[in-house]
Structures are given as C-alpha cells and as structure tokens.
PDB file of C-alpha atoms in Angstrom:
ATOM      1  CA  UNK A1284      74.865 121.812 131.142  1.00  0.00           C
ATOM      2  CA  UNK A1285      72.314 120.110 128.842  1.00  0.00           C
ATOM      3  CA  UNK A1286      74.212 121.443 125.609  1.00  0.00           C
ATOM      4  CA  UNK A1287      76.804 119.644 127.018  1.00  0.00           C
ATOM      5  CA  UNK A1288      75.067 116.332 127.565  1.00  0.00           C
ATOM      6  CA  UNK A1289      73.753 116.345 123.903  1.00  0.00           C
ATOM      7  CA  UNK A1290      77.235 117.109 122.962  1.00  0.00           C
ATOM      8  CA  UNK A1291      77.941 114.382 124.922  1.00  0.00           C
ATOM      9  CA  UNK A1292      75.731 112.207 123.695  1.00  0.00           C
ATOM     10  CA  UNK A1293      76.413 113.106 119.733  1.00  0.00           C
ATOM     11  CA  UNK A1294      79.872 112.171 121.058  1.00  0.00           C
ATOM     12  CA  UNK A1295      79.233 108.729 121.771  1.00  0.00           C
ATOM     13  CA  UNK A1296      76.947 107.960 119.728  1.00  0.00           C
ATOM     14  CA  UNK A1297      79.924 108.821 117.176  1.00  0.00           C
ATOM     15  CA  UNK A1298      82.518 106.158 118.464  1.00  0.00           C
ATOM     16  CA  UNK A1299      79.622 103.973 118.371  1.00  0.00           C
ATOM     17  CA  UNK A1300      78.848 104.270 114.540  1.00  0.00           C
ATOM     18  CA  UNK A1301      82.783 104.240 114.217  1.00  0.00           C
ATOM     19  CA  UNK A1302      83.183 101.096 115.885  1.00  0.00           C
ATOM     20  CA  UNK A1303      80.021  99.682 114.373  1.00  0.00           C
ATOM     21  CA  UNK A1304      81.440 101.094 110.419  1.00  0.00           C
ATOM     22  CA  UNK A1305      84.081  98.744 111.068  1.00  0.00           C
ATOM     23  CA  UNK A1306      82.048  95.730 110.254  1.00  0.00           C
ATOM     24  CA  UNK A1307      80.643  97.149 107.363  1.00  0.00           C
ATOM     25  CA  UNK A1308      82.343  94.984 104.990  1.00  0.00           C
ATOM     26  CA  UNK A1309      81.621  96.248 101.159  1.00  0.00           C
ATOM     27  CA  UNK A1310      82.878  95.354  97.633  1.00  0.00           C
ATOM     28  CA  UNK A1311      83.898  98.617  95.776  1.00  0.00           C
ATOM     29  CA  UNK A1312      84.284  97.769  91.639  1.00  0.00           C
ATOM     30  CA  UNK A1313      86.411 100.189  89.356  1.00  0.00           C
ATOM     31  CA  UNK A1314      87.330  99.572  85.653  1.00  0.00           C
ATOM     32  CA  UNK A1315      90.982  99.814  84.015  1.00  0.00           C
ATOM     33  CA  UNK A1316      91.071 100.325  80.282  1.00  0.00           C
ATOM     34  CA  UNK A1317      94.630  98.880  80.086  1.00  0.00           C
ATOM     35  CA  UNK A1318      94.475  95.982  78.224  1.00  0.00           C
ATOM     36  CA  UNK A1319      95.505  95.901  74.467  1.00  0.00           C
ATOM     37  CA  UNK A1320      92.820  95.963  72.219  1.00  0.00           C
ATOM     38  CA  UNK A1321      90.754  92.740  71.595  1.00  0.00           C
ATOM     39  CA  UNK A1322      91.598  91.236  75.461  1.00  0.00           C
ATOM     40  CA  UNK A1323      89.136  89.625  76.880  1.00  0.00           C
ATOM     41  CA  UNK A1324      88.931  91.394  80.166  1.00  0.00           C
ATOM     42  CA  UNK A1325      90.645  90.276  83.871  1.00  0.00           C
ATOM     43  CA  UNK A1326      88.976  90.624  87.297  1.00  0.00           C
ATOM     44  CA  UNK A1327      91.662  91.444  89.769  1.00  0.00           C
ATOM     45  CA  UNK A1328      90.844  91.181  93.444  1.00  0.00           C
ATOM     46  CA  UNK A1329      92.608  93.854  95.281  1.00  0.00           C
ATOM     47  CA  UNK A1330      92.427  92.349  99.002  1.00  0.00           C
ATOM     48  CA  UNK A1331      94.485  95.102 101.524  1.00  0.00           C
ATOM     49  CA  UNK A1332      95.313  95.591 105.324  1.00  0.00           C
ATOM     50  CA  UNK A1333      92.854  92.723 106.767  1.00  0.00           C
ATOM     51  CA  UNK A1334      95.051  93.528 110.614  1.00  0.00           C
ATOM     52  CA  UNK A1335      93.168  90.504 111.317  1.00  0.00           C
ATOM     53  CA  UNK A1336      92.701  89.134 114.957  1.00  0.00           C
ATOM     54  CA  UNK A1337      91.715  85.721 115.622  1.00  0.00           C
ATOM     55  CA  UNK A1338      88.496  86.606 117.150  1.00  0.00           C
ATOM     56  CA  UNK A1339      86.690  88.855 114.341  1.00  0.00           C
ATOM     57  CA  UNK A1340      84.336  85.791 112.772  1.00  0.00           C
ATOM     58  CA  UNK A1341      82.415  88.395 110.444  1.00  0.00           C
ATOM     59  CA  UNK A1342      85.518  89.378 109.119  1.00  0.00           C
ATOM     60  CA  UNK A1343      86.795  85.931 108.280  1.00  0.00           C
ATOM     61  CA  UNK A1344      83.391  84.796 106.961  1.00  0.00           C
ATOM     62  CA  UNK A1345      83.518  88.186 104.419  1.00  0.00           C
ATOM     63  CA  UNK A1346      86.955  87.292 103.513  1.00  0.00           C
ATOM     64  CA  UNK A1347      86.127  84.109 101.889  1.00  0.00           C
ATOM     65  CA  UNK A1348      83.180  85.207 100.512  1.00  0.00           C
ATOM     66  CA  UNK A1349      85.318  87.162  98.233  1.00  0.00           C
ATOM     67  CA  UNK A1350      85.966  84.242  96.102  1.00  0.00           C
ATOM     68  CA  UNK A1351      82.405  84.191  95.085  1.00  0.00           C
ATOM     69  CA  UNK A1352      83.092  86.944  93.193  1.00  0.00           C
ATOM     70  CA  UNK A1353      85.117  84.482  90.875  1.00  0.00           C
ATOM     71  CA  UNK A1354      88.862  86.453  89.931  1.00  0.00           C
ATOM     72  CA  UNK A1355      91.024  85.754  87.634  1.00  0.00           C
ATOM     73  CA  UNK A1356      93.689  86.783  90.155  1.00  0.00           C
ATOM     74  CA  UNK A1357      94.456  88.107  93.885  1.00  0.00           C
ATOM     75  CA  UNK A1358      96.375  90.929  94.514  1.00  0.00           C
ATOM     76  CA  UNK A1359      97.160  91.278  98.397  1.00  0.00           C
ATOM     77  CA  UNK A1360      99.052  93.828  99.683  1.00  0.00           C
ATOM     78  CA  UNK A1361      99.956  93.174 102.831  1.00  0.00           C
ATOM     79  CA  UNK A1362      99.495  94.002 106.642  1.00  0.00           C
ATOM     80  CA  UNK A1363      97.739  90.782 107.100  1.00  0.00           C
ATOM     81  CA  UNK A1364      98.263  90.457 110.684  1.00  0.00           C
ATOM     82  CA  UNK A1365      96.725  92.147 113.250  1.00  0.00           C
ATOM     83  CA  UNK A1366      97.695  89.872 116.315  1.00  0.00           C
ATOM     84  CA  UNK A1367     100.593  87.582 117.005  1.00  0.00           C
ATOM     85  CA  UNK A1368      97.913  84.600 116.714  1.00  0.00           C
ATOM     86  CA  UNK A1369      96.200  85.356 113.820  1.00  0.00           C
ATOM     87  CA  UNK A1370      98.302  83.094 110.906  1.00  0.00           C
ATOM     88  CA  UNK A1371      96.016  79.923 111.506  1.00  0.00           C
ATOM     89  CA  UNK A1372      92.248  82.273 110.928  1.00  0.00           C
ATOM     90  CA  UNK A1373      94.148  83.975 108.286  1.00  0.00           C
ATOM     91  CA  UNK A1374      94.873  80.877 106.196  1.00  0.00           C
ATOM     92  CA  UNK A1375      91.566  79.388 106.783  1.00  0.00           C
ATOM     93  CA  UNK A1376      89.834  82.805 105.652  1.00  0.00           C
ATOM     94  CA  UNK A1377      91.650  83.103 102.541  1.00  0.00           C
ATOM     95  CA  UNK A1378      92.007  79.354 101.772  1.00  0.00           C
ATOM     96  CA  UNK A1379      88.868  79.544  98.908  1.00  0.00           C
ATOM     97  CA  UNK A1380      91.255  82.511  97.657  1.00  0.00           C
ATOM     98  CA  UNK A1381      94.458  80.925  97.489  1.00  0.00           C
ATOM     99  CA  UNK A1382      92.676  78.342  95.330  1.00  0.00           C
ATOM    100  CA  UNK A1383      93.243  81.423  92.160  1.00  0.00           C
ATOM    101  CA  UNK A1384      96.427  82.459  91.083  1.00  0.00           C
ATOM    102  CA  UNK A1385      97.758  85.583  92.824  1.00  0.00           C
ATOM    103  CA  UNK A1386     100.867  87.964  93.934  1.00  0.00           C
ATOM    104  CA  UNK A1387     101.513  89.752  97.492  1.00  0.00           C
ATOM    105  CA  UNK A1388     103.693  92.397  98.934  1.00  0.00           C
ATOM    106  CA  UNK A1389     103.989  92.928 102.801  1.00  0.00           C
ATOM    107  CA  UNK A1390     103.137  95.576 105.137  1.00  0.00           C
ATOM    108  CA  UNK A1391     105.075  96.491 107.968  1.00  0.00           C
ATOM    109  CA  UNK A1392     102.332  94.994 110.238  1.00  0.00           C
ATOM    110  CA  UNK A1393     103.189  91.165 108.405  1.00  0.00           C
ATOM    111  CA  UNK A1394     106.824  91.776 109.999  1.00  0.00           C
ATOM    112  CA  UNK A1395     105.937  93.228 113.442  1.00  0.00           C
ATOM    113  CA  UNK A1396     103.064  92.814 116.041  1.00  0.00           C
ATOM    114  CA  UNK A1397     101.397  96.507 116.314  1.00  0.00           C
ATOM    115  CA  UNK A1398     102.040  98.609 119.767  1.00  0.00           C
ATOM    116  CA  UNK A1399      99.939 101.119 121.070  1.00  0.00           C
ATOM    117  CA  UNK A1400     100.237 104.607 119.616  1.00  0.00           C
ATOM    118  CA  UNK A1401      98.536 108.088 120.543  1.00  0.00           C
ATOM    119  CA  UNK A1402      96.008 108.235 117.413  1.00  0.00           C
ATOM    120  CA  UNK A1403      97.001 112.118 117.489  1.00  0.00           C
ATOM    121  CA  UNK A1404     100.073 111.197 116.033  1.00  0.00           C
ATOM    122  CA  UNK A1405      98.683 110.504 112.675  1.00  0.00           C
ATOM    123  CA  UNK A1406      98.199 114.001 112.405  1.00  0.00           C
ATOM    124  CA  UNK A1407     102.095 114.573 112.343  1.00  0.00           C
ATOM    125  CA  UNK A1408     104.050 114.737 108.698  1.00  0.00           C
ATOM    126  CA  UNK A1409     105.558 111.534 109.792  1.00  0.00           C
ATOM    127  CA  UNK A1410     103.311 109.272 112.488  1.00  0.00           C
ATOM    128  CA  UNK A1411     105.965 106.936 112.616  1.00  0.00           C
ATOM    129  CA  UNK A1412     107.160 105.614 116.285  1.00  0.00           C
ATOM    130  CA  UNK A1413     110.479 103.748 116.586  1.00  0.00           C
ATOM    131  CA  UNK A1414     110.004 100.483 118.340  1.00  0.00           C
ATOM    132  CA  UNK A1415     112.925  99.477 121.079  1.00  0.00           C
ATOM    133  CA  UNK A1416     111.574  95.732 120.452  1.00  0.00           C
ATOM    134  CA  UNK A1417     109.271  95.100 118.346  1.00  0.00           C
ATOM    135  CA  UNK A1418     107.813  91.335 118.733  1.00  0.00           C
ATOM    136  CA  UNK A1419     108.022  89.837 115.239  1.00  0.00           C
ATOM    137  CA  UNK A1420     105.153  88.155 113.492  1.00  0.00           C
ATOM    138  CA  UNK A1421     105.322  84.501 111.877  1.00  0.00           C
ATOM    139  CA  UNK A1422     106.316  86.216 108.965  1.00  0.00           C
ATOM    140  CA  UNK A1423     108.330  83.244 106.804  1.00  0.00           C
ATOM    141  CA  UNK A1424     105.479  81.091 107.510  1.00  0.00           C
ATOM    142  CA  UNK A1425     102.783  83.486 105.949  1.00  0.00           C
ATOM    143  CA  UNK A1426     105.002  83.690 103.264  1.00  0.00           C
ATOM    144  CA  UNK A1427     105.697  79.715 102.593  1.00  0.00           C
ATOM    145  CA  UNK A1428     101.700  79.493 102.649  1.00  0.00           C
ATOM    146  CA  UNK A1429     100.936  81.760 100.266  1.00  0.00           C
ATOM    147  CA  UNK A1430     104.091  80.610  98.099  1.00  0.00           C
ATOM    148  CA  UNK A1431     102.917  77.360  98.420  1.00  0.00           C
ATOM    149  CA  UNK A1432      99.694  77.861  97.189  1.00  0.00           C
ATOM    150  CA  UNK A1433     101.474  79.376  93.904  1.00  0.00           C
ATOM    151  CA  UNK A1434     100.745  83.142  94.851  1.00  0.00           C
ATOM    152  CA  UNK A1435     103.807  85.218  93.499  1.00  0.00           C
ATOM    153  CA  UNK A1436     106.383  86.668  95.945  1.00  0.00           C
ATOM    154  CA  UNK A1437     107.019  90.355  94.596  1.00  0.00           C
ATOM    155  CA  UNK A1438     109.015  91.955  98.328  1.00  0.00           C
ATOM    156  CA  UNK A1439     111.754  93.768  95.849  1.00  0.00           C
ATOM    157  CA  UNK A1440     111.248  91.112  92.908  1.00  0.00           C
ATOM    158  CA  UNK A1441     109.750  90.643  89.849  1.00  0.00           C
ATOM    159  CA  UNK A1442     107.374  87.577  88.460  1.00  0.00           C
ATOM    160  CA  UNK A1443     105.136  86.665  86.113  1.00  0.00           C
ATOM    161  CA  UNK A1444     101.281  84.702  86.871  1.00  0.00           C
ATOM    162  CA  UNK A1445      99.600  82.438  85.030  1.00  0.00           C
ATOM    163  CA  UNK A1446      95.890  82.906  84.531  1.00  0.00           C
ATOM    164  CA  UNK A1447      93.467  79.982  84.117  1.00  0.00           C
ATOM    165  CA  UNK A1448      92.918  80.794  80.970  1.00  0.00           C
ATOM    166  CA  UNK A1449      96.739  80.926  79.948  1.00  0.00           C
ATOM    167  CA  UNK A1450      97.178  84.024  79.966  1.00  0.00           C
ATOM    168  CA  UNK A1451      99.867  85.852  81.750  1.00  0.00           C
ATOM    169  CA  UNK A1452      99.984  89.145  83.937  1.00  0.00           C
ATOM    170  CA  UNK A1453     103.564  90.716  84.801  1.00  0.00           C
ATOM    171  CA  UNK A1454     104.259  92.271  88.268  1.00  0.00           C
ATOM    172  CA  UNK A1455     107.024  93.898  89.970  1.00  0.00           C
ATOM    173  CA  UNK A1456     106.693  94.257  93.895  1.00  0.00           C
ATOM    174  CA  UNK A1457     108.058  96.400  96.216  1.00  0.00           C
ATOM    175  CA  UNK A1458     108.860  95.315 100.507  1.00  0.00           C
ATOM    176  CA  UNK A1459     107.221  98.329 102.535  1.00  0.00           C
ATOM    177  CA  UNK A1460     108.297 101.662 101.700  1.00  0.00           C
ATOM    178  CA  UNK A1461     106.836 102.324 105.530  1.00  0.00           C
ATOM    179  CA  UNK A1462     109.247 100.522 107.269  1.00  0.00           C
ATOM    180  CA  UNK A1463     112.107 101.483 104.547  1.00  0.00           C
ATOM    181  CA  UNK A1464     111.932  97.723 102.896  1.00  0.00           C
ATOM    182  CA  UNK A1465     111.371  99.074  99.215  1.00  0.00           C
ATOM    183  CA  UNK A1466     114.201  98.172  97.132  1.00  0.00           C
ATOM    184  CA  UNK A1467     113.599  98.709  93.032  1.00  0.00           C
ATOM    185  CA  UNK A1468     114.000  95.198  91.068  1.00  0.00           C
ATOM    186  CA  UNK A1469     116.600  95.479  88.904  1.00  0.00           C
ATOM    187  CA  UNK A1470     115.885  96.599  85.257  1.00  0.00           C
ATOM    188  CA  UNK A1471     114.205  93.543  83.208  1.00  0.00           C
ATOM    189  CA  UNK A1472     111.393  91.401  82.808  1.00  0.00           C
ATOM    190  CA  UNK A1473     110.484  87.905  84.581  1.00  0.00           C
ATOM    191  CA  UNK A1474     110.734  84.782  82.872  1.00  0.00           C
ATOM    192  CA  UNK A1475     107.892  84.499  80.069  1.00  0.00           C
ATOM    193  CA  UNK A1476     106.712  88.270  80.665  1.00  0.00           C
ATOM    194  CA  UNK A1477     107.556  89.199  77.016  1.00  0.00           C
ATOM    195  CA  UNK A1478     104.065  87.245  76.292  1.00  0.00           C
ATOM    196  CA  UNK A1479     102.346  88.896  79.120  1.00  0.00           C
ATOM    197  CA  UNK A1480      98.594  91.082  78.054  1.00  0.00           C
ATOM    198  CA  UNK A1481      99.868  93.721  80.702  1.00  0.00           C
ATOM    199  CA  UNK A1482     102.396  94.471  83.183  1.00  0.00           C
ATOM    200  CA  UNK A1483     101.098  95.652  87.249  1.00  0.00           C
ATOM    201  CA  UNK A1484     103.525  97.110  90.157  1.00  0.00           C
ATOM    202  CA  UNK A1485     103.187  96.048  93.518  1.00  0.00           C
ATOM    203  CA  UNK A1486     103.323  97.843  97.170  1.00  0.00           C
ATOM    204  CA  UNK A1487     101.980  98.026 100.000  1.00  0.00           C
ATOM    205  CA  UNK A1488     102.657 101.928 101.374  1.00  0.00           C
ATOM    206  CA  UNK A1489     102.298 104.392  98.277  1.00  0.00           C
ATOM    207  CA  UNK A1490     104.965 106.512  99.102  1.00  0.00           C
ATOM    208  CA  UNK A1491     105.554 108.967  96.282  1.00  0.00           C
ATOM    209  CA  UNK A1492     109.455 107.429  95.697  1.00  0.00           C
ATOM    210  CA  UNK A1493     107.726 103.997  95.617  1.00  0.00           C
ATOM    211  CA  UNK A1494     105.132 104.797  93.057  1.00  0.00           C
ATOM    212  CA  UNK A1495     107.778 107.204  90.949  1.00  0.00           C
ATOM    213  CA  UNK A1496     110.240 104.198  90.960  1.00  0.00           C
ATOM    214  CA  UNK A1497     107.378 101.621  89.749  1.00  0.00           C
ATOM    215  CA  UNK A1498     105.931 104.026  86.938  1.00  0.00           C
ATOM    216  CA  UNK A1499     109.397 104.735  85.169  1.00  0.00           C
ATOM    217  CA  UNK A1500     109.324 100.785  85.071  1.00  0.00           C
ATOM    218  CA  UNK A1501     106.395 101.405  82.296  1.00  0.00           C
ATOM    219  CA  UNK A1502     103.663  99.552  84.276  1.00  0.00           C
ATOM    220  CA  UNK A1503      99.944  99.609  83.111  1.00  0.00           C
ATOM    221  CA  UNK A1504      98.832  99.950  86.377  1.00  0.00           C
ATOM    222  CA  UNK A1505     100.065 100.521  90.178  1.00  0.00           C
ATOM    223  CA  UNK A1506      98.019  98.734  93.102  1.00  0.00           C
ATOM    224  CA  UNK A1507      98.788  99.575  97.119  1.00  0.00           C
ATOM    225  CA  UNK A1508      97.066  99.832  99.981  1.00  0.00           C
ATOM    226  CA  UNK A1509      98.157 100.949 103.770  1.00  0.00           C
ATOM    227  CA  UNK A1510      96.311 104.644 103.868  1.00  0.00           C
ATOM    228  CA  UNK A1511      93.097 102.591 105.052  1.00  0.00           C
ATOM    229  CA  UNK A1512      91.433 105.476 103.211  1.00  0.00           C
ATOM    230  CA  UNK A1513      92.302 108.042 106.172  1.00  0.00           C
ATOM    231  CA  UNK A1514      90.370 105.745 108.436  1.00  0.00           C
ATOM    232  CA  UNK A1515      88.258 108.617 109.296  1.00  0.00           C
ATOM    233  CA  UNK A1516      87.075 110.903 106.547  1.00  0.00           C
ATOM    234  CA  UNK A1517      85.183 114.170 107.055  1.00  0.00           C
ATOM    235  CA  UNK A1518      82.268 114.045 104.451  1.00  0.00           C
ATOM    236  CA  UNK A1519      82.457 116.625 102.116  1.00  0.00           C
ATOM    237  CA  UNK A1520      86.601 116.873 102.529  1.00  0.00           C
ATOM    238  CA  UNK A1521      87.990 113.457 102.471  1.00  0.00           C
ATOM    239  CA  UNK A1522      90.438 112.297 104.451  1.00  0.00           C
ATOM    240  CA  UNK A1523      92.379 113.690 106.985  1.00  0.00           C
ATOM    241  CA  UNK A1524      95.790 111.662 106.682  1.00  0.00           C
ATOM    242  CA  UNK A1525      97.848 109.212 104.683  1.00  0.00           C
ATOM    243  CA  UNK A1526     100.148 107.757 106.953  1.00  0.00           C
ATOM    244  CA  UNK A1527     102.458 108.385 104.015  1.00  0.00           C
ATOM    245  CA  UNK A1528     104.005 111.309 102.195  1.00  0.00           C
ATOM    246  CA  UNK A1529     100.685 110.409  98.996  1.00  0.00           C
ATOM    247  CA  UNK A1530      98.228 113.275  98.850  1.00  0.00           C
ATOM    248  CA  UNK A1531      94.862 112.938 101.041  1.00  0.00           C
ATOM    249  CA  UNK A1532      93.440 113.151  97.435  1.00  0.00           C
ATOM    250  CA  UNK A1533      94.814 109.952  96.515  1.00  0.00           C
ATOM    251  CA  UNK A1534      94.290 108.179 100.268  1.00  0.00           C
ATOM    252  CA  UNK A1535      91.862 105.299  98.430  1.00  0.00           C
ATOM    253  CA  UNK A1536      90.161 104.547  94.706  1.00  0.00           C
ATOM    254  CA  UNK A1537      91.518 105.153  91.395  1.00  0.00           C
ATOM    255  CA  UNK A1538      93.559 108.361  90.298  1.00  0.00           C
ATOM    256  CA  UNK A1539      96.359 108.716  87.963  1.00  0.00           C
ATOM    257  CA  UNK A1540     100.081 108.955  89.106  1.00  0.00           C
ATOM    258  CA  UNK A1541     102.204 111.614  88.907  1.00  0.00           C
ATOM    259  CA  UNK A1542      99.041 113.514  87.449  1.00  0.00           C
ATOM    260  CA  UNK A1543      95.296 112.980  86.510  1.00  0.00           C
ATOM    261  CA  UNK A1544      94.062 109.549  85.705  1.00  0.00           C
ATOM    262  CA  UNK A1545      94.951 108.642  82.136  1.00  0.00           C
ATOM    263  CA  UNK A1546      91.432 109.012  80.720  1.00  0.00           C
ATOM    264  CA  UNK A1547      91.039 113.056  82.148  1.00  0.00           C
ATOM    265  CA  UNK A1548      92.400 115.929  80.812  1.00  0.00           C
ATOM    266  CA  UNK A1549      96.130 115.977  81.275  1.00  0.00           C
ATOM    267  CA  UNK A1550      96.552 112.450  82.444  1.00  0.00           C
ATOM    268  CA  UNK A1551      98.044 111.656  79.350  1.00  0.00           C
ATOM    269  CA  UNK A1552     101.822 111.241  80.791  1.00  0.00           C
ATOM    270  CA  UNK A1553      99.926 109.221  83.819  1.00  0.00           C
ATOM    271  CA  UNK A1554      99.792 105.645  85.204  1.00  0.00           C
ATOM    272  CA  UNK A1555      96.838 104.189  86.996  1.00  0.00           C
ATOM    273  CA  UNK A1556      96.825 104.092  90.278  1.00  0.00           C
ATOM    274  CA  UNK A1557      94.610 102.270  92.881  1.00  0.00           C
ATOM    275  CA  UNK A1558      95.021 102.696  96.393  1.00  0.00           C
ATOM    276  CA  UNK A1559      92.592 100.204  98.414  1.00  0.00           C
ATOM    277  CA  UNK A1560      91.405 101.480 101.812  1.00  0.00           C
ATOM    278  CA  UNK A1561      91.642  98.203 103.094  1.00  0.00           C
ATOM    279  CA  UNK A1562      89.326  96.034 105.456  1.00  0.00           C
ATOM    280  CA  UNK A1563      91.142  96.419 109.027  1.00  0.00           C
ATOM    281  CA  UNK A1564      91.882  98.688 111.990  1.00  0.00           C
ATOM    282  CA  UNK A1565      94.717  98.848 114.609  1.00  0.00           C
ATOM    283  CA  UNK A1566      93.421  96.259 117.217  1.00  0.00           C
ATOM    284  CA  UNK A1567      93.508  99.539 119.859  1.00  0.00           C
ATOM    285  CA  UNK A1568      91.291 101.507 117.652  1.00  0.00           C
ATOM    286  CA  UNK A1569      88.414  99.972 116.092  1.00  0.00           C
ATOM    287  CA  UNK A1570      86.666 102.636 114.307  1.00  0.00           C
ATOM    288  CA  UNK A1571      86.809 103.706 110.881  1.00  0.00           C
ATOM    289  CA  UNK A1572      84.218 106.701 109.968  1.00  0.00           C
ATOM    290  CA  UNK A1573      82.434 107.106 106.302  1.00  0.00           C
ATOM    291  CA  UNK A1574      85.408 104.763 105.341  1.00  0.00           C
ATOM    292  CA  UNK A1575      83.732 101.207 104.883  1.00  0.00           C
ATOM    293  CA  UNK A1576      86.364  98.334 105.287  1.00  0.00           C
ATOM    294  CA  UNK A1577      86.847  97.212 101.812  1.00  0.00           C
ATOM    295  CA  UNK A1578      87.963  95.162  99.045  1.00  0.00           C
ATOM    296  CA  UNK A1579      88.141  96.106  95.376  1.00  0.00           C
ATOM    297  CA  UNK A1580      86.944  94.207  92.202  1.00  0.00           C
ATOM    298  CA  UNK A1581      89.137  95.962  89.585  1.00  0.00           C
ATOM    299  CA  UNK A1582      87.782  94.798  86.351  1.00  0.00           C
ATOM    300  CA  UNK A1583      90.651  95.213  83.486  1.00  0.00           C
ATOM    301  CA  UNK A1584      89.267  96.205  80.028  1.00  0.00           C
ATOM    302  CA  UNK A1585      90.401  96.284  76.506  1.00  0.00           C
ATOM    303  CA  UNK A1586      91.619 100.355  75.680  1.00  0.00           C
ATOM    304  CA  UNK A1587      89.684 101.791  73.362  1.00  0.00           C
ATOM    305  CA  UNK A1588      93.099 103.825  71.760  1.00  0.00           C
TER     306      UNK A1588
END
C-alpha cells in the first residue's frame, strides 16, 4: 500500500509539472546558412499552434513580447484558435507583431473549434476523428486581419514579402495537409520573386507529401509546425508521436528533408527543415512534458559555399 501512495504521489505530482510546463513560455534560436553570399542576415519569427483561449493572460502577454525580439518577418503557421472566442485576444496579442511584414498558413484548428478526444488515440498511425459537425471558427475574419495588416496569404498560393529594408523573401504555402487542404501552387514564381535573396515553403502539418511537394519546388528552406514537439517527450528518447505520418525524429527543431540537414554528412541532396513545437495545448489537455511551449528566432545567414 505505501508503494502505491508514492506511486501515487509521483503520479500527480507529474500532471502537475505537465500542466505547470505549459506556461513555460521560451524562445528557442537556430541559424540557416541559406542566404547567398554577402546577405546581410534575416531574423524570421517562426510563431506556431498558439490554440489560444481567451482566458490564458501569460500567454497573450508572451506573445507580444515576441516583437521585442525585433524580426525582419513573421512566419505563423497556423492553429491559432483554441476557443470559439478567442479572435478578439488573438488580435490584440499579436497586434505589436502584425506591425512587421509576415506570411501564414492555417491549421485545421483556425477552421474548426476542437472536440474532445481520448489522448490514447495519438498513439494510433492515424489519431484522426471524423467530426459529424464540427462548429466552425471565425475563420475569414482571422484571415482579413492578418491580410489587412499586409501579412501574406500562402493556403495553396504563392507570394512574395517585402522586408523593411527592401529586400524581398519568396514563399509558397500550403492549406493543412491534416485536414486534406494542401493543394501544390502551380509551377512559377510570385510577382517580383525573380529579385528575391531566398525562397521559403509554407505549412502547417509536415506531412511527408507536403514537404516532398514543397522541396521539388527548390525552396531554401521549409517551416511547419502542428507536431507540438510530441507534446510529451520521454527524456532520453524524444517524442512519442507526430500526429502526422513525419518521423518522431523530426517532431520539432531543425533537420534536413528527405535526408540529413544540408551541413552533415549526406545532407547534400537536402532542404532545411524546421518544425516548431509550438506554444499551445488542446484546451482538454493542458500539459505538455520536457516540451516547453515555444517560439523560434530563426536567424538566416549568408552560406559560406
């Protein structure tokens, strides 16, 4: 009996770190040698899967402290939402952000309000649950804002952005591969992208047909989000899940696509690849475990080849 109230007790004190973790907010910062030689360099801000809820006031404050960190652009990719009241905190917490020039993608949870789900399902090859009726988010109006304050639109297009500085970045975007969205842009460029120092794809779920599809485009670079890391990682091993067919090994930080990253050993016929781990939860469990909510400052560098 008392090895099972300490096991008890190592139980709870468990979900109670978990649910603490998820306030945790942290800054990771990773470096891209993509840019041609004699670039000055570009500080992306990869924001990802903020499921906010109109009551978490940490998380809001941490969101626009982000723009202290003073990007050249914003890169969000999607599953913004995380309750059916949440647009209004949303734009407030990333007004100071829409201020800089940036590009978004959405997530399946930008289209439809989440619904309960057995957390054991994650644990299946495919944890997806088919919703009879799933109560749609304000989704046009999340768009119009961020459109409005001149971030790019890349669901399925292509586009170019404007840095302060005059410079210009090309994207293509992908809608969510999770939810079956993901249609590849036609072959081309955007207006203007023949001047443009680099070229970036866009998604939110980095399903291996998604990130295939954007690579054979000859991007520099591919940025998604949606694994939330695992959510719960097992020190030593990693995470336990994806929520998406991408390798555990890949589930958050920078690797190479199809193979290693491009400066390793046999990453020579790869494509960057960051995969953010995101800042949120599902609003019915609020735990994450030696996964910090995140965002990323990727600074882009000059190549040395």
């Amino acid at each position: 009996m008392k090895a099972l109230g300490i096991a008890g007790g190592i139980a709870v004190g468990g979900l109670a770190y978990a649910h603490l973790e998820t306030k945790l907010f942290t800054v990771r910062r990773a470096t891209l040698p993509i840019l041609p030689r004699g670039e000055r360099p570009v500080r992306v801000l990869h924001i990802s899967d903020l499921h906010l809820t109109p009551g978490q006031r940490a998380k809001q404050a941490w969101i626009r402290s982000l723009a202290d960190l003073r990007p050249d652009v914003v890169v969000n990719t999607g599953d913004n939402f995380g309750h059916r009241q949440a647009l209004a905190p949303l734009l407030d917490a990333l007004g100071p952000l829409l201020e800089v020039p940036g590009a978004f993608v959405m997530g399946s949870n930008d289209y439809f309000a989440p619904q309960f789900k057995n957390p054991a399902r994650y644990l299946l090859p495919d944890a997806r649950v088919e919703q009879a009726a799933p109560e749609a988010l304000p989704t046009e109006a999340l768009a119009t804002a961020f459109s409005r304050a001149g971030w790019k639109d890349l669901n399925n297009r292509r586009d170019a952005v404007e840095l302060a500085d005059g410079r210009l970045i090309g994207f293509v975007g992908m809608d969510d591969p999770h939810i079956d969205r993901d249609t590849m842009p036609a072959p081309g460029r955007a207006p203007g992208e023949d001047r443009a120092v680099l070229r970036l794809g866009v998604v939110h779920a980095p399903y291996v047909r998604a990130l295939d599809a954007l690579r054979e485009d000859d991007v520099d670079a591919i940025i998604a989000g949606h694994t939330h890391g695992g959510q719960l990682r097992v020190p030593f091993y990693g995470a336990l899940v994806t929520n998406c067919d991408v390798d555990r090994r890949r589930a958050s930080g920078l690797h190479g696509w199809p193979g290693p990253r491009p400066d390793r050993d046999g990453g020579e016929g790869s494509t960057w690849l960051h995969v953010s781990a995101g800042a949120g939860t599902s609003p019915y469990w609020q735990i994450r475990f030696a996964c910090r909510p995140e965002a990323t400052l990727l600074t882009l560098v000059a190549s040395s080849v």
